[in-house]
Amino acid sequence: GAGVSQSPRYKVAKRGQDVALRCDPISGHVSLFWYQQALGQGPEFLTYFQNEAQLDKSGLPSDRFFAERPEGSVSTLKIQRTQQEDSAVYLCASSPTLGNYNSPLHFGNGTRLTVT
Amino acid sequence: GQNIDQPTEMTATEGAIVQINCTYQTSGFNGLFWYQQHAGEAPTFLSYNVLDGLEEKGRFSSFLSRSKGYSYLLLKELQMKDSASYLCAVREEDDKIIFGKGTRLHILP
């Protein structure tokens, strides 16, 4: 079956450019998470959604980062005026029903962003 | 505040046993996950613990002590393909899932 799909797989942006990263979760999955992973580090929480509601965005590094999930399915992470420190792998993960605490996250393959 | 600690790197020998520890201090607790991540790949789910005790799944076992804020992942009969990073993650009471920095495990022949 289809897993979590992220696009693009790789993105090279010039400093100051805006980028948009897309995540297609597993169909029917209620929860959707975004993480930022630097080389050799664990995934750092950015934000998460339950359906279309963004429940926590405390991990977004600055107001240049914005995430949305308008119809409770596909999500987009937008980074405005990219900086070199934004270079990382951006991972999206989804999870099925609410309150089912043993439901693991299913990860996409990530988008590797390089800002030059 | 939130804090999940695990060793940065470990080395073990093929065929041996290794234990990777994780301690946590988080805002509420709704379970602890272990994930495996090979270089350049997405994390994959290994185990989930919410009650104290040991959960065994083949060569991998995971232990939890909620009162101590402590978990470990035990890998037996190590194989070269077990060389990877192992990530400890906690689901907090608001459903947010946060990860430790990961433990890179090197297996020597």
mmCIF file of C-alpha atoms in Angstrom:
data_model
loop_
_atom_site.group_PDB
_atom_site.id
_atom_site.type_symbol
_atom_site.label_atom_id
_atom_site.label_comp_id
_atom_site.label_asym_id
_atom_site.label_seq_id
_atom_site.Cartn_x
_atom_site.Cartn_y
_atom_site.Cartn_z
ATOM 1 C CA GLY A 1 0.000 0.000 0.000
ATOM 2 C CA ALA A 2 1.009 3.635 -0.346
ATOM 3 C CA GLY A 3 3.098 5.085 2.421
ATOM 4 C CA VAL A 4 3.825 8.705 3.330
ATOM 5 C CA SER A 5 5.035 10.572 0.267
ATOM 6 C CA GLN A 6 7.165 13.712 0.358
ATOM 7 C CA SER A 7 8.208 15.953 -2.492
ATOM 8 C CA PRO A 8 10.584 17.096 -3.674
ATOM 9 C CA ARG A 9 13.126 14.534 -2.515
ATOM 10 C CA TYR A 10 15.937 17.091 -2.849
ATOM 11 C CA LYS A 11 15.762 20.866 -2.999
ATOM 12 C CA VAL A 12 18.593 23.329 -3.516
ATOM 13 C CA ALA A 13 17.662 26.931 -2.791
ATOM 14 C CA LYS A 14 19.639 30.138 -2.936
ATOM 15 C CA ARG A 15 19.722 32.086 0.302
ATOM 16 C CA GLY A 16 16.680 34.337 0.456
ATOM 17 C CA GLN A 17 14.499 32.138 -1.745
ATOM 18 C CA ASP A 18 11.138 30.789 -0.569
ATOM 19 C CA VAL A 19 10.541 27.010 -0.630
ATOM 20 C CA ALA A 20 7.479 24.783 -0.218
ATOM 21 C CA LEU A 21 7.744 21.176 0.894
ATOM 22 C CA ARG A 22 4.835 18.817 0.368
ATOM 23 C CA CYS A 23 3.667 15.823 2.396
ATOM 24 C CA ASP A 24 1.001 13.303 1.363
ATOM 25 C CA PRO A 25 0.158 11.235 4.449
ATOM 26 C CA ILE A 26 -1.256 7.732 4.453
ATOM 27 C CA SER A 27 -4.928 7.949 3.493
ATOM 28 C CA GLY A 28 -7.169 8.325 6.540
ATOM 29 C CA HIS A 29 -4.392 9.188 8.954
ATOM 30 C CA VAL A 30 -5.566 11.865 11.361
ATOM 31 C CA SER A 31 -2.283 13.088 12.823
ATOM 32 C CA LEU A 32 0.526 14.626 10.779
ATOM 33 C CA PHE A 33 3.895 15.738 12.137
ATOM 34 C CA TRP A 34 6.787 17.733 10.691
ATOM 35 C CA TYR A 35 10.341 17.289 11.961
ATOM 36 C CA GLN A 36 13.686 18.834 11.053
ATOM 37 C CA GLN A 37 16.702 16.544 11.149
ATOM 38 C CA ALA A 38 20.266 17.864 10.967
ATOM 39 C CA LEU A 39 23.074 15.497 10.030
ATOM 40 C CA GLY A 40 23.872 13.100 12.863
ATOM 41 C CA GLN A 41 21.031 14.347 15.057
ATOM 42 C CA GLY A 42 17.595 13.095 15.990
ATOM 43 C CA PRO A 43 14.411 14.542 14.458
ATOM 44 C CA GLU A 44 13.509 17.901 16.043
ATOM 45 C CA PHE A 45 9.789 18.555 16.418
ATOM 46 C CA LEU A 46 8.465 21.457 14.333
ATOM 47 C CA THR A 47 4.661 21.245 14.354
ATOM 48 C CA TYR A 48 1.757 18.844 14.223
ATOM 49 C CA PHE A 49 -1.839 18.633 13.026
ATOM 50 C CA GLN A 50 -4.881 16.623 13.908
ATOM 51 C CA ASN A 51 -7.018 16.744 10.798
ATOM 52 C CA GLU A 52 -6.813 20.378 9.651
ATOM 53 C CA ALA A 53 -6.163 21.823 13.105
ATOM 54 C CA GLN A 54 -2.592 22.818 13.901
ATOM 55 C CA LEU A 55 -2.352 21.840 17.564
ATOM 56 C CA ASP A 56 1.215 22.818 18.294
ATOM 57 C CA LYS A 57 3.685 24.924 16.355
ATOM 58 C CA SER A 58 6.094 25.584 19.184
ATOM 59 C CA GLY A 59 8.993 23.923 17.357
ATOM 60 C CA LEU A 60 8.972 26.215 14.337
ATOM 61 C CA PRO A 61 12.354 27.999 14.514
ATOM 62 C CA SER A 62 11.115 31.405 13.392
ATOM 63 C CA ASP A 63 8.209 33.218 11.768
ATOM 64 C CA ARG A 64 9.785 32.377 8.410
ATOM 65 C CA PHE A 65 8.395 28.857 8.854
ATOM 66 C CA PHE A 66 4.741 28.189 8.167
ATOM 67 C CA ALA A 67 2.786 24.924 7.863
ATOM 68 C CA GLU A 68 -0.735 24.223 6.729
ATOM 69 C CA ARG A 69 -3.067 21.292 6.165
ATOM 70 C CA PRO A 70 -6.234 22.971 4.879
ATOM 71 C CA GLU A 71 -8.328 19.892 4.109
ATOM 72 C CA GLY A 72 -6.924 17.570 6.729
ATOM 73 C CA SER A 73 -4.914 15.538 4.253
ATOM 74 C CA VAL A 74 -1.956 16.960 2.289
ATOM 75 C CA SER A 75 0.303 19.317 4.226
ATOM 76 C CA THR A 76 2.766 21.945 3.064
ATOM 77 C CA LEU A 77 5.710 23.328 5.022
ATOM 78 C CA LYS A 78 6.775 26.711 3.702
ATOM 79 C CA ILE A 79 10.050 28.417 4.501
ATOM 80 C CA GLN A 80 10.384 32.045 3.509
ATOM 81 C CA ARG A 81 13.696 33.845 2.872
ATOM 82 C CA THR A 82 15.730 30.679 3.420
ATOM 83 C CA GLN A 83 18.969 30.887 5.405
ATOM 84 C CA GLN A 84 21.929 28.505 5.433
ATOM 85 C CA GLU A 85 20.970 27.239 8.885
ATOM 86 C CA ASP A 86 17.716 25.933 7.365
ATOM 87 C CA SER A 87 19.708 23.251 5.517
ATOM 88 C CA ALA A 88 18.490 19.916 6.868
ATOM 89 C CA VAL A 89 16.251 16.952 6.086
ATOM 90 C CA TYR A 90 12.591 17.744 6.675
ATOM 91 C CA LEU A 91 10.637 14.640 7.690
ATOM 92 C CA CYS A 92 6.884 14.259 7.588
ATOM 93 C CA ALA A 93 5.122 11.494 9.518
ATOM 94 C CA SER A 94 1.495 10.465 9.924
ATOM 95 C CA SER A 95 -0.389 8.388 12.441
ATOM 96 C CA PRO A 96 -3.900 6.939 12.414
ATOM 97 C CA THR A 97 -6.718 7.571 14.872
ATOM 98 C CA LEU A 98 -6.855 9.911 17.806
ATOM 99 C CA GLY A 99 -6.377 8.458 21.245
ATOM 100 C CA ASN A 100 -4.764 5.320 19.897
ATOM 101 C CA TYR A 101 -1.547 5.903 21.723
ATOM 102 C CA ASN A 102 0.323 2.864 20.533
ATOM 103 C CA SER A 103 -0.063 3.938 16.923
ATOM 104 C CA PRO A 104 3.445 4.576 15.656
ATOM 105 C CA LEU A 105 4.440 7.348 13.314
ATOM 106 C CA HIS A 106 4.913 6.335 9.679
ATOM 107 C CA PHE A 107 7.626 8.454 8.115
ATOM 108 C CA GLY A 108 8.155 9.671 4.585
ATOM 109 C CA ASN A 109 11.636 9.597 3.044
ATOM 110 C CA GLY A 110 12.090 13.291 3.740
ATOM 111 C CA THR A 111 13.086 16.335 1.726
ATOM 112 C CA ARG A 112 16.776 17.210 1.878
ATOM 113 C CA LEU A 113 17.009 21.012 1.701
ATOM 114 C CA THR A 114 20.341 22.641 0.907
ATOM 115 C CA VAL A 115 20.556 26.423 1.071
ATOM 116 C CA THR A 116 23.540 27.891 -0.768
ATOM 117 C CA GLY B 1 11.141 21.209 30.253
ATOM 118 C CA GLN B 2 11.402 18.375 27.782
ATOM 119 C CA ASN B 3 14.525 16.275 27.740
ATOM 120 C CA ILE B 4 15.319 12.884 26.242
ATOM 121 C CA ASP B 5 18.852 11.582 26.751
ATOM 122 C CA GLN B 6 20.590 8.666 25.099
ATOM 123 C CA PRO B 7 24.251 7.911 24.410
ATOM 124 C CA THR B 8 25.632 9.417 21.226
ATOM 125 C CA GLU B 9 27.496 6.341 19.987
ATOM 126 C CA MET B 10 28.015 2.692 20.900
ATOM 127 C CA THR B 11 30.071 -0.113 19.416
ATOM 128 C CA ALA B 12 29.390 -3.842 19.680
ATOM 129 C CA THR B 13 30.510 -7.071 18.042
ATOM 130 C CA GLU B 14 28.535 -9.227 15.625
ATOM 131 C CA GLY B 15 26.681 -11.965 17.510
ATOM 132 C CA ALA B 16 26.803 -10.109 20.834
ATOM 133 C CA ILE B 17 24.130 -8.291 22.858
ATOM 134 C CA VAL B 18 23.880 -4.528 23.287
ATOM 135 C CA GLN B 19 21.658 -2.362 25.505
ATOM 136 C CA ILE B 20 20.847 1.222 24.517
ATOM 137 C CA ASN B 21 19.534 3.354 27.373
ATOM 138 C CA CYS B 22 17.163 6.306 27.260
ATOM 139 C CA THR B 23 16.094 8.625 30.065
ATOM 140 C CA TYR B 24 13.343 11.195 29.690
ATOM 141 C CA GLN B 25 11.701 14.141 31.380
ATOM 142 C CA THR B 26 8.633 15.253 29.462
ATOM 143 C CA SER B 27 5.296 17.029 29.809
ATOM 144 C CA GLY B 28 3.127 14.048 30.619
ATOM 145 C CA PHE B 29 3.592 10.574 29.217
ATOM 146 C CA ASN B 30 1.525 8.482 26.822
ATOM 147 C CA GLY B 31 4.100 5.947 25.783
ATOM 148 C CA LEU B 32 7.652 5.527 24.545
ATOM 149 C CA PHE B 33 8.758 4.426 21.086
ATOM 150 C CA TRP B 34 11.998 3.087 19.689
ATOM 151 C CA TYR B 35 12.827 3.649 16.024
ATOM 152 C CA GLN B 36 15.679 2.448 13.838
ATOM 153 C CA GLN B 37 17.155 4.748 11.205
ATOM 154 C CA HIS B 38 19.723 3.680 8.626
ATOM 155 C CA ALA B 39 21.843 6.440 7.127
ATOM 156 C CA GLY B 40 19.934 8.381 4.494
ATOM 157 C CA GLU B 41 16.665 6.597 5.194
ATOM 158 C CA ALA B 42 13.470 7.311 7.120
ATOM 159 C CA PRO B 43 13.058 6.085 10.718
ATOM 160 C CA THR B 44 11.193 2.776 11.031
ATOM 161 C CA PHE B 45 9.175 1.671 14.053
ATOM 162 C CA LEU B 46 10.643 -0.967 16.364
ATOM 163 C CA SER B 47 8.655 -0.976 19.615
ATOM 164 C CA TYR B 48 6.185 0.781 21.899
ATOM 165 C CA ASN B 49 5.956 0.672 25.709
ATOM 166 C CA VAL B 50 3.373 2.365 27.885
ATOM 167 C CA LEU B 51 3.296 0.004 30.889
ATOM 168 C CA ASP B 52 6.286 -0.885 33.048
ATOM 169 C CA GLY B 53 8.126 -4.008 32.040
ATOM 170 C CA LEU B 54 9.732 -5.771 29.151
ATOM 171 C CA GLU B 55 8.268 -6.189 25.661
ATOM 172 C CA GLU B 56 9.997 -8.811 23.541
ATOM 173 C CA LYS B 57 9.840 -8.925 19.768
ATOM 174 C CA GLY B 58 12.249 -11.381 18.198
ATOM 175 C CA ARG B 59 15.854 -10.258 18.599
ATOM 176 C CA PHE B 60 14.737 -6.877 19.956
ATOM 177 C CA SER B 61 13.289 -6.163 23.412
ATOM 178 C CA SER B 62 12.321 -2.881 25.028
ATOM 179 C CA PHE B 63 11.967 -2.111 28.725
ATOM 180 C CA LEU B 64 10.199 0.756 30.496
ATOM 181 C CA SER B 65 10.208 2.089 34.051
ATOM 182 C CA ARG B 66 7.808 5.025 34.295
ATOM 183 C CA SER B 67 8.742 5.881 37.867
ATOM 184 C CA LYS B 68 12.412 6.213 36.857
ATOM 185 C CA GLY B 69 11.757 7.884 33.481
ATOM 186 C CA TYR B 70 13.918 5.189 31.930
ATOM 187 C CA SER B 71 13.825 2.814 29.006
ATOM 188 C CA TYR B 72 16.256 0.573 27.204
ATOM 189 C CA LEU B 73 16.371 -1.230 23.892
ATOM 190 C CA LEU B 74 18.084 -4.623 23.954
ATOM 191 C CA LEU B 75 19.403 -6.091 20.731
ATOM 192 C CA LYS B 76 20.491 -9.746 20.743
ATOM 193 C CA GLU B 77 22.496 -11.818 18.239
ATOM 194 C CA LEU B 78 23.717 -8.653 16.569
ATOM 195 C CA GLN B 79 24.008 -8.658 12.799
ATOM 196 C CA MET B 80 25.938 -6.253 10.580
ATOM 197 C CA LYS B 81 22.644 -4.893 9.254
ATOM 198 C CA ASP B 82 21.851 -3.656 12.791
ATOM 199 C CA SER B 83 24.405 -0.866 12.269
ATOM 200 C CA ALA B 84 22.128 2.170 12.384
ATOM 201 C CA SER B 85 20.917 4.985 14.618
ATOM 202 C CA TYR B 86 18.386 4.107 17.305
ATOM 203 C CA LEU B 87 15.938 6.815 18.298
ATOM 204 C CA CYS B 88 14.039 7.012 21.572
ATOM 205 C CA ALA B 89 10.788 9.022 21.368
ATOM 206 C CA VAL B 90 8.101 9.951 23.897
ATOM 207 C CA ARG B 91 4.427 10.716 23.229
ATOM 208 C CA GLU B 92 3.452 13.507 25.590
ATOM 209 C CA GLU B 93 0.003 13.998 27.108
ATOM 210 C CA ASP B 94 -1.074 16.356 24.294
ATOM 211 C CA ASP B 95 -0.133 13.683 21.708
ATOM 212 C CA LYS B 96 3.023 15.490 20.595
ATOM 213 C CA ILE B 97 5.887 13.033 19.929
ATOM 214 C CA ILE B 98 9.427 14.209 20.641
ATOM 215 C CA PHE B 99 12.678 12.419 19.876
ATOM 216 C CA GLY B 100 16.070 12.071 21.498
ATOM 217 C CA LYS B 101 19.204 12.814 19.493
ATOM 218 C CA GLY B 102 19.692 9.147 18.650
ATOM 219 C CA THR B 103 22.388 6.567 19.368
ATOM 220 C CA ARG B 104 24.648 5.533 16.481
ATOM 221 C CA LEU B 105 25.402 1.829 16.828
ATOM 222 C CA HIS B 106 28.476 0.434 15.079
ATOM 223 C CA ILE B 107 28.748 -3.352 14.666
ATOM 224 C CA LEU B 108 32.204 -4.844 14.266
ATOM 225 C CA PRO B 109 32.743 -8.210 12.539
#
